Amino acid sequence: MAAVYSGISLKLKSKTTSWEDKLKLAHFAWISHQCFLPNKEQVLLDWARQSLVAFYKKKLELKEDIVERLWIYIDNILHSRKLQNLLKNGKTINLQISLVKIINERIAEFSLSGSQRNICVILRCCQGILSTPALAVIYTAKQELMVALLSHLCWSACRQPEGAVVAQLFEVIHLALGHYLLIQQQQVNPRRAFGDVTAHLLQPGLVLRHLLSEGTWSQAGQGQLRQVLSRDIRSQIEAMLRGGVFQPELLSSYREELVDQQQEDVKTGATKNLLAPMDTVLARLVDAGYCAASFHTSVVANSVALLYKLFLDSYFKEENQLLCFQVLPRLFGCLKVSHLQEEQRKALSTSDWTTELLVVEQLLNSVANNNIYNIAADRIRHEEVQFHFYRRVAELLINHAQAPIPAWFRCLKTLISLNHLILEPDLDDLLASAWIDAEVTEFRTKKAQEAFIHTLFQTYAKLRQMPRLFEEVLGVICRPAAEALRQPMLASGPSAVLCACLLELPLSQILDTWSLVLEKFQSLVLPYLESDADMALKSLSLSSLLHCIMFNMRSLDSSTPLPIVRRTQSMMERMLMELVQPLLALLDPPGPELELWLQKVSDSALLLAYTWAQVDAMFSLNCSQYHSMSGALTGVALEISNRPSLLPGVETQHWKKIEKFTAQFNSLGRYCLEQLYLQKMKRTLMQTSFRSEEALRSLRCDAAFIIGSGRKNLNRRRTASWDSQVGTVSGLTYPVAHWHLIVSNLTILISYLCPDDVRYLASVLLRTLPMGRAQDGSIDEESYITLQKISRAILNSPLFPELQSLHSAFLMCLAARCSSILCSGAQHDSGLVSQQLPWLFEKDHMVVAHWENRFAKVGPEGIEPRGEIAQNLLSLVKSDFAIQLEGEQLESILGILEVMSTLQLDSLLPPHHVHYFLLLLSMAVTKLGCSCSSSLALKFLTTCYQLLGSLQRGKSARSVFKIMYVSDIFEIVLTSLFRASSRFPIEMDDPAWLEFLQVIGTFLEELMQMLIQMKLSLVLNFRKITAFFSSSKPHMEAASGKQLENQNLQGRQLLLVSLTRLCYVLGPFLKKQKLGQEAPAALFELLQQAVLQTGAMLQLCSVPGAQGWRLPSVLISSVSMLLEADLGQHCRGGEANISQVTDRTLLSHTALYQGVYSQILLELPALAGHDQSFRAALQFLTLFFLAPELHPKKDSVFTSMFHSVRRVLADPEIPVQVAQDIEPHLGALFTHMLEVGTIEDLRLVMQCVLQGLDVSNMWKADVQAVVSAVTLLRLLLNCPLSGEKASLLWRACPQIVTALTLLNREACQQQPVSLTVVEPVLDVLAALLRQGEEAISNPHHVSLAFSILLTVPLDHLKPLEYGSVFPRLHNVLFSILQCHPKVMLKAIPSFLNSFNRLVFSVMREGRQKDKGSTDDLPMVLKCARLVERMYSHIAAQAEEFTVFSPFMVAQYVLEVQKVTLYPAVKSLLQEGIYLILDLCIEPDVQFLRASLQPGVRDIFKELYSDYLKYHKAKHEGEKRYTA
């Protein structure tokens, strides 16, 4: 018997026992079952507590490590499972207050001095106490202990500790706040709760919340704090403040303190409440000593917003509006901004301004959102107390303008939304500081400014006071200011806002505003323009404003009242005579020096002239009652004149002076002059005589002026992006504006431009195109226009090919750019290069096109001469090519090729087509230098041949064959590639190399297909191609039998691809030909040669190495094509000698085919990740299976292939997406196998399927075996089986359904749910039910589907998982409804249970979540549509479901009252339930009204009311018109 230890208690108390031994004994006593002490746990805990108390009261001296170990000992006890079990079993363990006081004192010491001695273990002890309810009683029973602890903890956190202590500290704070909130809720004395919070917890709580909000501990590092915990603590602090400071019981105290004391609504004799809660809170808030001065302002500011929010949450009701306002000035007074005097402009830093303005914004938004400010009530009942406060805030904001801060604009926006009179007394200063004089550059600030200006304009538009607003705007513009420092007044943001507002205004207000601007211009600016640069700048601002007003007003039309038309016409005449013409008259500089004022006046004058001309034309077109001063716009013959006037009343000679004047600088004036000439062209084109010589001459001159005006500027390298507003055109933005004007009006200009101008435009277009990857601009500049964006837009426009002259010139420029780069790489004299490659030096496509006449002489078949061009190219390719490109040149050409790829090369005209074909072919066969990397060279060649292929798929492809033969192209391309391939040190299965081979193969195949379609000397061309292959270098090397390592592997692959494409094209063609003709017989011999060459090359490429065979994708696709060609010959009847040759060929390749077959079976799972290789492998297996003469005699080919397919499906390395992608290809192979296979083969398949569906696989966690069996079953169901094979499948159906049920149940019991099993099971179940409509005879097996549906869980799924599972469940349910109606009738309750699960899950997923995103809403809507569809199918079975319809409605309303759905989801579900209500008769409706619970009954009444109003009324109306 084990010894019983005793006397431990005496040894622990003994002074002779060392502390080291005491701690060991205490530890042993706690963990040992052999130590028996009365009330052992309490004794040991008391010993440790007493020791620590004695130490901290200076009654006992202990070493520091002993103290730490005593704390650790207590911590181990508190966190031990033994203690938890004792407490759970009802044993009482008492913690003495002395221990809790020591813990509080140590935490207080840490909060004051930062001493971290033993703090981590002390915090763990505190956590152990608070996390155990039986121990936490010591804190919750004495509220002052909890308050003290919480205060010390919060102050400790406010010291911003780092390291391991952070996580521990915040866990304890979280627990302590939770306990305190429970105490607070149970507190019956509101004053005590208020006192505890304000005296001890308010300040540390606010500081801690501020630090958490700022993310002080959110940075990665040792002291990182979890976001969830941070958010929870902030919420707890807010709840603590709400429960302590803003209790419902304190409402009377707040009302007595805040509402005016003179109100006589207090009953006589009522006791006066002496508590002043708001004063107390604010005194504690603004106290300067509780936090560091560096962030005191931020803490106070953030706390002000929080306190006002909590006050409103607690006390806001309609009758408390005044009370809720009275808090606002008190809280606002805590902010530094409230104490600023007008002269104290720099009293606050920018960061302080930002912080406090954000708070002011939140306060004002709270007022607006809660409707605290009622204008009428404030004026009538409260002597405008609120209005005066808001006026004070507005004055403060305007006197201390902070335009760089977005919140400043948002505050002003909210104030004007509250009442426009708040800002109206300072409207001029407001417009100056917030708009006209504001320096706003940052994107977010611009957006805030736009929102403010929009609200301002909208407010005054609604008040019909737009002229009043514009009067203030004009006053600000015209008052003395440094105009040169002002930003453009109407940039894109403010301009768009003003435009939107002007479109809504009535014409009378527009005309009033227009008249006002004219008067100000004439009286305050026009007389003082001369020699005054500031006045000239003001005139430009006014002109921009006038332009915006006139361009964005609603046009006159036939319905416009005549007085408005006459007034508008008068305004137009007045503007022309009194403003535009006087301004133009000033543009007569006395000397050669141009002053700034003159330039700005010219900008202003020409902007107004262009505006007047454009608006005049618009009015003339739209309103017949308007009579233009320029004369009739249409239907009149053009007067003969050398230079028709651009504007009425301005002489031609004066326009010449203006043209010379504006040509000297890039400015708005030049742009507007171009617009005037464009307007003049439009006027000319609208005349009846626009085709006359004089009119055409005028049009050409005008077009030439527009193009020539900015010719020099488009060559400048430095330009700025443009916001598309006329008023912002400057020296830097003028090139963009000019190019935009030309491109926007190309359809008008292009017909009247000379060839030189067209070539110039093409060169500009090419030069301004972005050649590389475009750099992302800032968010601010996304809507801005650049030269590159304009050029890219015209290149991508479908209109570009229709502008034939420009398109042709651009193609020529592009070709010239390519040629210049190619010529720069010439290794010989340029004269020699021009003889060998003359098309590189031609400047006209037509010259190249005419070459076809020299080379198109075709003699008798077999003796036609090879073209001169082909000979030149072939000789260059075989020898040393005259041009060599290095890396930098190759990069440049790739940029040009990228531009080419955006053009529609397949729609080129024959001259362009021939030129581009020769150009691209020359590039493709060019020699590449050593500085070109393999990847770059491969990319270059791939791009060249892709473009050549695109070109040859075009409508003008035939034109190439007039100067070159297909066989010549073959020889040129492959000779150059065989030479170039030796310099590609890359892997055979490199994706770039495989893509290149695919592109080359496609190009050569399309060439041969075109050769056959056009019947271009088939025998001659194919004979030359075959002969070339026989004599090619890779073929000769292969025939020589050299070692594999010494040969060009890439060249062999190229030859292999070319040969297999030849077999692939020629084989099917010969199948279609009739026998007995000479040409097909000759071609057949050529095909025989090609097949033999291909077989020999394949055998060489597939020689086993040291590690067995490797099967590159090229080899697999090649051997598939060869086998197809072999089988095509073998199956073709005909002459005996031909048949014998084909048989010998097939037999000679049998070993090759069998070897590839065996290797593919081994490598099939590995190939699954490579789509192209996998498809080629499956194609080969299909062809091999259909050729029994190739099958090995030992093993069954069906069995081998089937097991290989099973290995693919069971391979866990294959990703789910890849498995889904390859399934259709496997299905096609499987279909062929089962068509040819025997009944025994099908039995093998069924046996494997049933083995895989065995539930024991789930118990063994062999999920992949289950998934592969289910996939195999799905493939089997997709195969068209008939007869005995079909009966074999459906006889196994009961076993299959039972197995699926068991598998689904096991998968659903796992945590988390094994969706990799559930989803395929649902898919195959739906397919089984659909296809077994007539074959499944036992209704029980259909009913098992309901148990599967009811087992699948729909809650706790992620959104993507839910969106995947739901449609599958719906498909199964729909298959039962559609294909097994009799079974459904007998199991309607199960059907409805399954369907209701779907409905309720949609309600749960479609509920409006707190602060949730709507990213998942489209998925939920898709599911809701399926539910609506199912409701419609149920409603179509009216007889069966009539009895159940009221219960379906009852369940619907019972669930829908639990959630608030998104409107779109609710609408879809309601449309479905309306169809069920159609089945309900009147007694059913009465039954529902009587039986539903009161809350649910209200939901039903609302639903039924909407049903009658929207659904039934609509359908009744439709029935009235139905026969």
Short mmCIF file of N, CA and C in Angstrom, two decimals, residues 513-604:
data_model
loop_
_atom_site.label_atom_id
_atom_site.label_comp_id
_atom_site.label_asym_id
_atom_site.label_seq_id
_atom_site.Cartn_x
_atom_site.Cartn_y
_atom_site.Cartn_z
N THR A 513 -29.90 84.63 -65.62
CA THR A 513 -28.49 84.45 -65.25
C THR A 513 -27.57 84.93 -66.37
N TRP A 514 -27.92 84.57 -67.57
CA TRP A 514 -27.15 84.98 -68.75
C TRP A 514 -27.05 86.50 -68.82
N SER A 515 -28.19 87.14 -68.65
CA SER A 515 -28.24 88.60 -68.71
C SER A 515 -27.39 89.23 -67.60
N LEU A 516 -27.44 88.59 -66.44
CA LEU A 516 -26.67 89.10 -65.30
C LEU A 516 -25.16 89.03 -65.60
N VAL A 517 -24.72 87.92 -66.17
CA VAL A 517 -23.30 87.78 -66.49
C VAL A 517 -22.89 88.82 -67.53
N LEU A 518 -23.75 89.00 -68.54
CA LEU A 518 -23.44 90.01 -69.57
C LEU A 518 -23.30 91.40 -68.97
N GLU A 519 -24.23 91.76 -68.09
CA GLU A 519 -24.20 93.09 -67.49
C GLU A 519 -22.92 93.30 -66.68
N LYS A 520 -22.58 92.28 -65.86
CA LYS A 520 -21.35 92.41 -65.06
C LYS A 520 -20.12 92.54 -65.96
N PHE A 521 -20.10 91.73 -67.02
CA PHE A 521 -18.98 91.74 -67.95
C PHE A 521 -18.84 93.14 -68.57
N GLN A 522 -19.99 93.66 -69.02
CA GLN A 522 -19.94 94.96 -69.71
C GLN A 522 -19.60 96.10 -68.76
N SER A 523 -20.10 96.05 -67.54
CA SER A 523 -19.95 97.20 -66.64
C SER A 523 -18.66 97.15 -65.83
N LEU A 524 -18.24 95.95 -65.41
CA LEU A 524 -17.12 95.87 -64.47
C LEU A 524 -15.80 95.42 -65.10
N VAL A 525 -15.85 94.80 -66.27
CA VAL A 525 -14.63 94.22 -66.83
C VAL A 525 -14.26 94.83 -68.17
N LEU A 526 -15.20 94.88 -69.08
CA LEU A 526 -14.90 95.29 -70.46
C LEU A 526 -14.26 96.68 -70.55
N PRO A 527 -14.73 97.68 -69.79
CA PRO A 527 -14.12 99.02 -69.94
C PRO A 527 -12.68 99.09 -69.46
N TYR A 528 -12.24 98.13 -68.62
CA TYR A 528 -10.93 98.24 -67.98
C TYR A 528 -9.95 97.15 -68.45
N LEU A 529 -10.23 96.55 -69.59
CA LEU A 529 -9.43 95.42 -70.04
C LEU A 529 -8.04 95.82 -70.52
N GLU A 530 -7.97 96.92 -71.20
CA GLU A 530 -6.73 97.26 -71.90
C GLU A 530 -5.58 97.44 -70.92
N SER A 531 -4.51 96.69 -71.18
CA SER A 531 -3.26 96.75 -70.40
C SER A 531 -3.40 96.31 -68.95
N ASP A 532 -4.47 95.60 -68.63
CA ASP A 532 -4.68 95.13 -67.25
C ASP A 532 -4.77 93.60 -67.27
N ALA A 533 -3.69 92.96 -66.84
CA ALA A 533 -3.66 91.49 -66.90
C ALA A 533 -4.68 90.87 -65.96
N ASP A 534 -4.89 91.46 -64.77
CA ASP A 534 -5.87 90.91 -63.83
C ASP A 534 -7.27 90.95 -64.42
N MET A 535 -7.61 92.09 -65.03
CA MET A 535 -8.93 92.21 -65.66
C MET A 535 -9.06 91.22 -66.82
N ALA A 536 -7.99 91.02 -67.56
CA ALA A 536 -8.05 90.06 -68.67
C ALA A 536 -8.31 88.65 -68.15
N LEU A 537 -7.69 88.31 -67.02
CA LEU A 537 -7.94 86.99 -66.42
C LEU A 537 -9.38 86.88 -65.91
N LYS A 538 -9.90 87.97 -65.36
CA LYS A 538 -11.31 87.98 -64.94
C LYS A 538 -12.23 87.77 -66.15
N SER A 539 -11.89 88.41 -67.25
CA SER A 539 -12.71 88.25 -68.46
C SER A 539 -12.72 86.80 -68.91
N LEU A 540 -11.57 86.11 -68.76
CA LEU A 540 -11.51 84.70 -69.15
C LEU A 540 -12.38 83.85 -68.22
N SER A 541 -12.37 84.15 -66.93
CA SER A 541 -13.23 83.41 -65.98
C SER A 541 -14.70 83.62 -66.32
N LEU A 542 -15.07 84.87 -66.60
CA LEU A 542 -16.46 85.15 -66.96
C LEU A 542 -16.84 84.48 -68.27
N SER A 543 -15.91 84.46 -69.23
CA SER A 543 -16.19 83.81 -70.51
C SER A 543 -16.42 82.31 -70.31
N SER A 544 -15.60 81.68 -69.45
CA SER A 544 -15.78 80.26 -69.17
C SER A 544 -17.14 80.00 -68.55
N LEU A 545 -17.53 80.87 -67.63
CA LEU A 545 -18.84 80.73 -66.98
C LEU A 545 -19.96 80.89 -68.00
N LEU A 546 -19.84 81.88 -68.85
CA LEU A 546 -20.86 82.13 -69.88
C LEU A 546 -20.92 80.95 -70.85
N HIS A 547 -19.76 80.41 -71.20
CA HIS A 547 -19.72 79.24 -72.09
C HIS A 547 -20.45 78.06 -71.45
N CYS A 548 -20.20 77.84 -70.17
CA CYS A 548 -20.85 76.72 -69.47
C CYS A 548 -22.37 76.90 -69.43
N ILE A 549 -22.81 78.12 -69.17
CA ILE A 549 -24.26 78.40 -69.10
C ILE A 549 -24.90 78.16 -70.46
N MET A 550 -24.31 78.71 -71.52
CA MET A 550 -24.92 78.62 -72.85
C MET A 550 -24.87 77.20 -73.41
N PHE A 551 -23.79 76.48 -73.12
CA PHE A 551 -23.66 75.13 -73.67
C PHE A 551 -24.54 74.12 -72.95
N ASN A 552 -24.97 74.42 -71.75
CA ASN A 552 -25.71 73.42 -70.97
C ASN A 552 -27.14 73.83 -70.66
N MET A 553 -27.62 74.88 -71.33
CA MET A 553 -29.04 75.22 -71.20
C MET A 553 -29.85 74.34 -72.15
N ARG A 554 -31.13 74.20 -71.83
CA ARG A 554 -31.98 73.43 -72.72
C ARG A 554 -32.19 74.22 -74.02
N SER A 555 -32.10 73.51 -75.14
CA SER A 555 -32.18 74.18 -76.44
C SER A 555 -33.60 74.66 -76.73
N LEU A 556 -33.68 75.72 -77.52
CA LEU A 556 -34.98 76.13 -78.05
C LEU A 556 -35.47 75.07 -79.02
N ASP A 557 -36.78 74.90 -79.06
CA ASP A 557 -37.36 73.99 -80.06
C ASP A 557 -38.73 74.51 -80.44
N SER A 558 -39.45 73.72 -81.20
CA SER A 558 -40.74 74.19 -81.73
C SER A 558 -41.78 74.39 -80.63
N SER A 559 -41.58 73.77 -79.45
CA SER A 559 -42.55 73.90 -78.36
C SER A 559 -42.21 75.05 -77.40
N THR A 560 -41.09 75.72 -77.62
CA THR A 560 -40.68 76.82 -76.72
C THR A 560 -41.62 78.02 -76.95
N PRO A 561 -42.12 78.62 -75.86
CA PRO A 561 -43.00 79.80 -76.03
C PRO A 561 -42.29 80.92 -76.80
N LEU A 562 -43.05 81.61 -77.60
CA LEU A 562 -42.49 82.66 -78.46
C LEU A 562 -41.79 83.76 -77.67
N PRO A 563 -42.32 84.23 -76.52
CA PRO A 563 -41.60 85.26 -75.76
C PRO A 563 -40.19 84.81 -75.35
N ILE A 564 -40.07 83.55 -75.00
CA ILE A 564 -38.74 83.02 -74.62
C ILE A 564 -37.82 83.02 -75.84
N VAL A 565 -38.35 82.62 -76.99
CA VAL A 565 -37.53 82.60 -78.21
C VAL A 565 -37.05 84.00 -78.53
N ARG A 566 -37.98 84.99 -78.47
CA ARG A 566 -37.60 86.36 -78.81
C ARG A 566 -36.57 86.91 -77.81
N ARG A 567 -36.78 86.57 -76.53
CA ARG A 567 -35.83 87.06 -75.53
C ARG A 567 -34.44 86.44 -75.75
N THR A 568 -34.44 85.14 -76.11
CA THR A 568 -33.17 84.46 -76.37
C THR A 568 -32.48 85.08 -77.58
N GLN A 569 -33.27 85.36 -78.62
CA GLN A 569 -32.67 85.95 -79.83
C GLN A 569 -32.09 87.33 -79.50
N SER A 570 -32.81 88.06 -78.67
CA SER A 570 -32.32 89.38 -78.27
C SER A 570 -31.01 89.25 -77.49
N MET A 571 -30.93 88.25 -76.61
CA MET A 571 -29.71 88.02 -75.84
C MET A 571 -28.55 87.65 -76.76
N MET A 572 -28.82 86.83 -77.77
CA MET A 572 -27.76 86.45 -78.70
C MET A 572 -27.26 87.66 -79.48
N GLU A 573 -28.19 88.49 -79.95
CA GLU A 573 -27.77 89.69 -80.70
C GLU A 573 -26.98 90.64 -79.80
N ARG A 574 -27.49 90.80 -78.58
CA ARG A 574 -26.81 91.69 -77.65
C ARG A 574 -25.41 91.19 -77.32
N MET A 575 -25.28 89.88 -77.12
CA MET A 575 -23.98 89.31 -76.80
C MET A 575 -23.00 89.51 -77.95
N LEU A 576 -23.48 89.29 -79.18
CA LEU A 576 -22.59 89.45 -80.34
C LEU A 576 -22.15 90.89 -80.52
N MET A 577 -23.14 91.79 -80.45
CA MET A 577 -22.85 93.19 -80.76
C MET A 577 -22.11 93.90 -79.62
N GLU A 578 -22.51 93.61 -78.38
CA GLU A 578 -22.01 94.39 -77.26
C GLU A 578 -20.84 93.75 -76.51
N LEU A 579 -20.57 92.47 -76.81
CA LEU A 579 -19.51 91.81 -76.06
C LEU A 579 -18.48 91.14 -76.98
N VAL A 580 -18.93 90.24 -77.86
CA VAL A 580 -17.99 89.47 -78.67
C VAL A 580 -17.23 90.37 -79.64
N GLN A 581 -17.98 91.19 -80.38
CA GLN A 581 -17.31 92.05 -81.36
C GLN A 581 -16.38 93.07 -80.70
N PRO A 582 -16.77 93.75 -79.60
CA PRO A 582 -15.81 94.65 -78.93
C PRO A 582 -14.55 93.93 -78.44
N LEU A 583 -14.72 92.70 -77.94
CA LEU A 583 -13.54 91.94 -77.50
C LEU A 583 -12.62 91.60 -78.67
N LEU A 584 -13.22 91.18 -79.80
CA LEU A 584 -12.41 90.87 -80.97
C LEU A 584 -11.71 92.11 -81.51
N ALA A 585 -12.37 93.27 -81.36
CA ALA A 585 -11.77 94.51 -81.85
C ALA A 585 -10.51 94.87 -81.08
N LEU A 586 -10.41 94.38 -79.82
CA LEU A 586 -9.21 94.67 -79.03
C LEU A 586 -7.98 93.88 -79.51
N LEU A 587 -8.23 92.85 -80.33
CA LEU A 587 -7.13 91.97 -80.75
C LEU A 587 -6.41 92.57 -81.95
N ASP A 588 -5.80 93.70 -81.74
CA ASP A 588 -5.03 94.36 -82.81
C ASP A 588 -3.76 94.91 -82.18
N PRO A 589 -2.78 94.02 -81.93
CA PRO A 589 -1.59 94.44 -81.18
C PRO A 589 -0.81 95.51 -81.94
N PRO A 590 -0.39 96.57 -81.23
CA PRO A 590 0.33 97.65 -81.91
C PRO A 590 1.75 97.25 -82.30
N GLY A 591 2.39 96.37 -81.55
CA GLY A 591 3.78 96.03 -81.84
C GLY A 591 3.98 94.53 -81.85
N PRO A 592 5.23 94.10 -82.08
CA PRO A 592 5.50 92.66 -82.15
C PRO A 592 5.44 91.96 -80.79
N GLU A 593 5.67 92.70 -79.69
CA GLU A 593 5.66 92.08 -78.35
C GLU A 593 4.23 91.84 -77.90
N LEU A 594 3.97 90.61 -77.45
CA LEU A 594 2.62 90.24 -77.01
C LEU A 594 2.56 90.27 -75.49
N GLU A 595 1.67 91.08 -74.97
CA GLU A 595 1.53 91.18 -73.53
C GLU A 595 0.54 90.13 -73.02
N LEU A 596 0.65 89.82 -71.72
CA LEU A 596 -0.19 88.78 -71.13
C LEU A 596 -1.67 89.13 -71.25
N TRP A 597 -2.01 90.40 -70.99
CA TRP A 597 -3.43 90.78 -71.03
C TRP A 597 -4.02 90.54 -72.42
N LEU A 598 -3.23 90.78 -73.45
CA LEU A 598 -3.73 90.61 -74.81
C LEU A 598 -3.98 89.13 -75.11
N GLN A 599 -3.08 88.28 -74.63
CA GLN A 599 -3.28 86.84 -74.84
C GLN A 599 -4.55 86.36 -74.15
N LYS A 600 -4.78 86.79 -72.90
CA LYS A 600 -5.96 86.35 -72.16
C LYS A 600 -7.24 86.93 -72.76
N VAL A 601 -7.16 88.16 -73.27
CA VAL A 601 -8.34 88.74 -73.93
C VAL A 601 -8.66 87.96 -75.20
N SER A 602 -7.61 87.55 -75.93
CA SER A 602 -7.87 86.75 -77.13
C SER A 602 -8.51 85.42 -76.78
N ASP A 603 -8.03 84.78 -75.68
CA ASP A 603 -8.66 83.53 -75.23
C ASP A 603 -10.13 83.77 -74.92
N SER A 604 -10.40 84.83 -74.18
CA SER A 604 -11.78 85.14 -73.79
C SER A 604 -12.65 85.43 -75.01
#
